[in-house]
Short mmCIF file of C-alpha atoms and ligand atoms in Angstrom, two decimals:
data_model
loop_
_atom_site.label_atom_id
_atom_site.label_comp_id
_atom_site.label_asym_id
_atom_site.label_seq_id
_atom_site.Cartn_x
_atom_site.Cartn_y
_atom_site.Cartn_z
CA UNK A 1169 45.31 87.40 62.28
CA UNK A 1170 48.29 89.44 63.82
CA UNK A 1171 50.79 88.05 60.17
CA UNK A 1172 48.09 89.46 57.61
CA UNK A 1173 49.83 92.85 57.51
CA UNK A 1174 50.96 93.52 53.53
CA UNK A 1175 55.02 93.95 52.57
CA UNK A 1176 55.69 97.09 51.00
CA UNK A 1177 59.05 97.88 50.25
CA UNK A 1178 60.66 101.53 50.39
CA UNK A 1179 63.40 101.59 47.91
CA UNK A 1180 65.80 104.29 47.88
CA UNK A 1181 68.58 104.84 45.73
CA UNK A 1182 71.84 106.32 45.59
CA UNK A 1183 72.97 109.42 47.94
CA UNK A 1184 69.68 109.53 49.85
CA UNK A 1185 71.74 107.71 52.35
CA UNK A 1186 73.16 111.04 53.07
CA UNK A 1187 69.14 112.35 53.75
CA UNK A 1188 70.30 115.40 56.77
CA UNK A 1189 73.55 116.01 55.35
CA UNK A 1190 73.20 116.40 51.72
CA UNK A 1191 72.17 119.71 50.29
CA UNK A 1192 69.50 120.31 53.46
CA UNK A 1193 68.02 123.20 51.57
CA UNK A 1194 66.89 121.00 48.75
CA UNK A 1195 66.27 117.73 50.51
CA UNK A 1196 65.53 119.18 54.12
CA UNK A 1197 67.06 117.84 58.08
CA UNK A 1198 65.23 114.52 57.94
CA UNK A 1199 68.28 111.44 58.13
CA UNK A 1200 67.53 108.29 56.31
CA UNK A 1201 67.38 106.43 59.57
CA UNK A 1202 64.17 108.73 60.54
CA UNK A 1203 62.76 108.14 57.45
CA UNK A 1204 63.08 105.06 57.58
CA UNK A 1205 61.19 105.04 61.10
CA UNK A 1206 58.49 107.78 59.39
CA UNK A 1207 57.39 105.26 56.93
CA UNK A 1208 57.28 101.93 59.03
CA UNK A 1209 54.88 103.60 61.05
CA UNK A 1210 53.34 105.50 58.04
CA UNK A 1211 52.78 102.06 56.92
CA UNK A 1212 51.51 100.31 60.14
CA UNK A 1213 48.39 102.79 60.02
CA UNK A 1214 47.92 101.64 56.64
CA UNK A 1215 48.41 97.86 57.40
CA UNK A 1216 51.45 97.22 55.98
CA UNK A 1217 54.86 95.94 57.08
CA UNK A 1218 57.10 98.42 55.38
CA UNK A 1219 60.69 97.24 55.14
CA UNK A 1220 62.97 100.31 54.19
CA UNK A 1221 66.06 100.42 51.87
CA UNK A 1222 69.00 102.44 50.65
CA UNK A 1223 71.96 101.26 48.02
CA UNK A 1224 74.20 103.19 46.00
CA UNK A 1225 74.79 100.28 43.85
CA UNK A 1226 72.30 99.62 40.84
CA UNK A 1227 73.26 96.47 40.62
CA UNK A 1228 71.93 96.18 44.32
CA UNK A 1229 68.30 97.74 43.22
CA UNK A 1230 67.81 96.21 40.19
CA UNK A 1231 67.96 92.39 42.58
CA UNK A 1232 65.34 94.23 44.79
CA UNK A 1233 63.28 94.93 42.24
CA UNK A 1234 63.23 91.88 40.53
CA UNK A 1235 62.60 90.32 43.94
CA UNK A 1236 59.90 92.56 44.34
CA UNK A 1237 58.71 91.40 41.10
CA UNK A 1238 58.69 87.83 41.55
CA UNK A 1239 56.97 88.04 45.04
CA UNK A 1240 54.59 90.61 43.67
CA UNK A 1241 55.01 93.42 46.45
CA UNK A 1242 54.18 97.18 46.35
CA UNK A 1243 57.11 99.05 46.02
CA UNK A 1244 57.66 102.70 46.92
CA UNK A 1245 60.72 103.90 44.41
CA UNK A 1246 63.20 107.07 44.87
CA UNK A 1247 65.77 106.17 42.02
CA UNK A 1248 67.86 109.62 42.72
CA UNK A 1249 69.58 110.50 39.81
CA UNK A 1250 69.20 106.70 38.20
CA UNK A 1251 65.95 108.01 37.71
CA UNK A 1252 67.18 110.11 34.83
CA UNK A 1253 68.87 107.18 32.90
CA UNK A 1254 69.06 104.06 33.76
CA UNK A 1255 67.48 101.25 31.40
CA UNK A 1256 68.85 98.58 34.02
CA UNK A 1257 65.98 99.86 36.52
CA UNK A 1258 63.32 101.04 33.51
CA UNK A 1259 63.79 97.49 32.37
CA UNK A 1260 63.39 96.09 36.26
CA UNK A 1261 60.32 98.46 36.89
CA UNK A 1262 58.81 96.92 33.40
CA UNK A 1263 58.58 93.73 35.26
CA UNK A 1264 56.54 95.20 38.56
CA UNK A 1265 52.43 93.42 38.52
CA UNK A 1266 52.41 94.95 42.17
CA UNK A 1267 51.60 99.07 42.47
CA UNK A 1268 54.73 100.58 41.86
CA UNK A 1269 54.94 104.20 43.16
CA UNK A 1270 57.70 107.16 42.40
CA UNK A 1271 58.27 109.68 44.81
CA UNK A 1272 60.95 112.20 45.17
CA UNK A 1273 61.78 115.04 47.77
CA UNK A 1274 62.40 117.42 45.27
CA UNK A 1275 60.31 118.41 41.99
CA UNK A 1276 62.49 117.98 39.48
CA UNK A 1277 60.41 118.58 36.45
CA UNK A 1278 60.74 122.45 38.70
CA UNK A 1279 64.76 122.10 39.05
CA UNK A 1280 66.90 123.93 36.59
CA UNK A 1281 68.89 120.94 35.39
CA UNK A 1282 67.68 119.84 32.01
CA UNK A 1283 68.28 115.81 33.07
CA UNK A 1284 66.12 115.75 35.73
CA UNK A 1285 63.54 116.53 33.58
CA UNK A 1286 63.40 113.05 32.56
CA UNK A 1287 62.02 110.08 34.18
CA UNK A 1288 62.34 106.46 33.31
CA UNK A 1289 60.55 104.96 36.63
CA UNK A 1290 57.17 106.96 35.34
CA UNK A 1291 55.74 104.50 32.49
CA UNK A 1292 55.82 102.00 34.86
CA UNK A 1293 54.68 103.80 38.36
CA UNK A 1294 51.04 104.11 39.34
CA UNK A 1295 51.33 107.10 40.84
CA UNK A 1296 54.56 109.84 40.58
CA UNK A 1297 54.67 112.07 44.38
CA UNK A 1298 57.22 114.71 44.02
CA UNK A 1299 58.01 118.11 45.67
CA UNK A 1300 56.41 117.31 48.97
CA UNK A 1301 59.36 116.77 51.07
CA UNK A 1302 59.78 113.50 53.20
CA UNK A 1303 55.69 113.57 53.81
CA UNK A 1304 55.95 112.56 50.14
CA UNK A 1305 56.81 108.88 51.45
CA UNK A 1306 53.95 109.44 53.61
CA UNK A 1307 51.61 110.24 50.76
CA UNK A 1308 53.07 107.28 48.37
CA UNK A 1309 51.86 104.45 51.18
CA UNK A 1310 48.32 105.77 50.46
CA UNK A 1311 48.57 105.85 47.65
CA UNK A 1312 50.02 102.11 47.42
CA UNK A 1313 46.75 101.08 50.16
CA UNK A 1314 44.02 103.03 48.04
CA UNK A 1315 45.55 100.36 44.88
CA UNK A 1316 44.95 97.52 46.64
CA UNK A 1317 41.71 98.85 48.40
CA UNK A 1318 43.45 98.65 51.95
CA UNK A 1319 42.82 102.41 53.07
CA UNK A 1320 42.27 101.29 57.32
CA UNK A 1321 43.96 97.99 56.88
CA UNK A 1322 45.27 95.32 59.16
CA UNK A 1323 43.48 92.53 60.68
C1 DQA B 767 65.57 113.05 43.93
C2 DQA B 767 65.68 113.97 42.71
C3 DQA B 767 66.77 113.48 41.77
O1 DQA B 767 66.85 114.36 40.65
C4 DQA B 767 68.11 113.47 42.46
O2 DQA B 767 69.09 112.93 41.60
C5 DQA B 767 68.08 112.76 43.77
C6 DQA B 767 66.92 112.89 44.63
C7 DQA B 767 64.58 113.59 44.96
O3 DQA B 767 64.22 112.83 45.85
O4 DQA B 767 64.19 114.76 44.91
O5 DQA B 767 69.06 112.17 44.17
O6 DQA B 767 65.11 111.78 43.50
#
């Protein structure tokens, strides 16, 4: 049964494109291209097929969400700063049956802006990671296969 691996999508939102460049004392070296690698074969020990994204257009996320909605897959969710505000994606999270879980690099609850003290993805997530740097990702995919009682998956 070599096609019974399980889709999980890695959604990242906007500026985490820039993962390497942007503010590497806050967000570390790691590019979004090695991340991306990270968790595909974070994901293969787990069992699942992990397809990584990245989109500075909500418009863009909120389609992948509801996607993700309608074909009932995991999703791992970094919102960046829509995370703070946006209805469009609280209202596309809403609609999630699959585990939905919310990781970020930072901890913003610990970060001195007052905004990022607010989340809109966590009524909806299973599970929030946060603060643990890029192994966060690493920790959200077990998360996501403990869920859906996968932990050793694949054939
Ligand atoms: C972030 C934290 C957000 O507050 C910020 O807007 C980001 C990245 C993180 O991964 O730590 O863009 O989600």
């Amino acid at each position: 049964m070599s096609n019974s691996l399980t889709k999980v999508l890695v959604l990242n939102g906007p500026n985490l494109g820039r993962l390497g460049k942007r503010q590497p004392e806050i967000y570390g070296h790691t590019t979004h291209d090695e991340l991306a690698a990270l968790c595909v074969g974070w994901g293969h020990t787990l069992g699942f097929a992990v397809e990584v994204r990245q989109t500075n257009h909500e418009g863009d996320m909120v389609d992948w969400l509801n996607a993700a909605a309608d074909e009932q897959i995991p999703v791992v969710l970094n919102a960046a700063a829509w995370t703070h505000y946006s209805y469009a994606i609280y209202d596309a999270c809403a609609q999630l049956t699959a585990p939905l879980v919310e990781v970020h690099i930072s901890e913003p609850l610990k970060r001195p802006e007052e905004f990022r003290h607010t989340s809109v993805i966590t009524p909806h997530a299973t599970a929030v990671v946060a603060g643990k740097g890029i192994d966060g990702y690493r920790e959200a995919l077990e998360v996501i296969a403990d869920s859906l009682g996968e932990t050793g998956g694949g054939a």
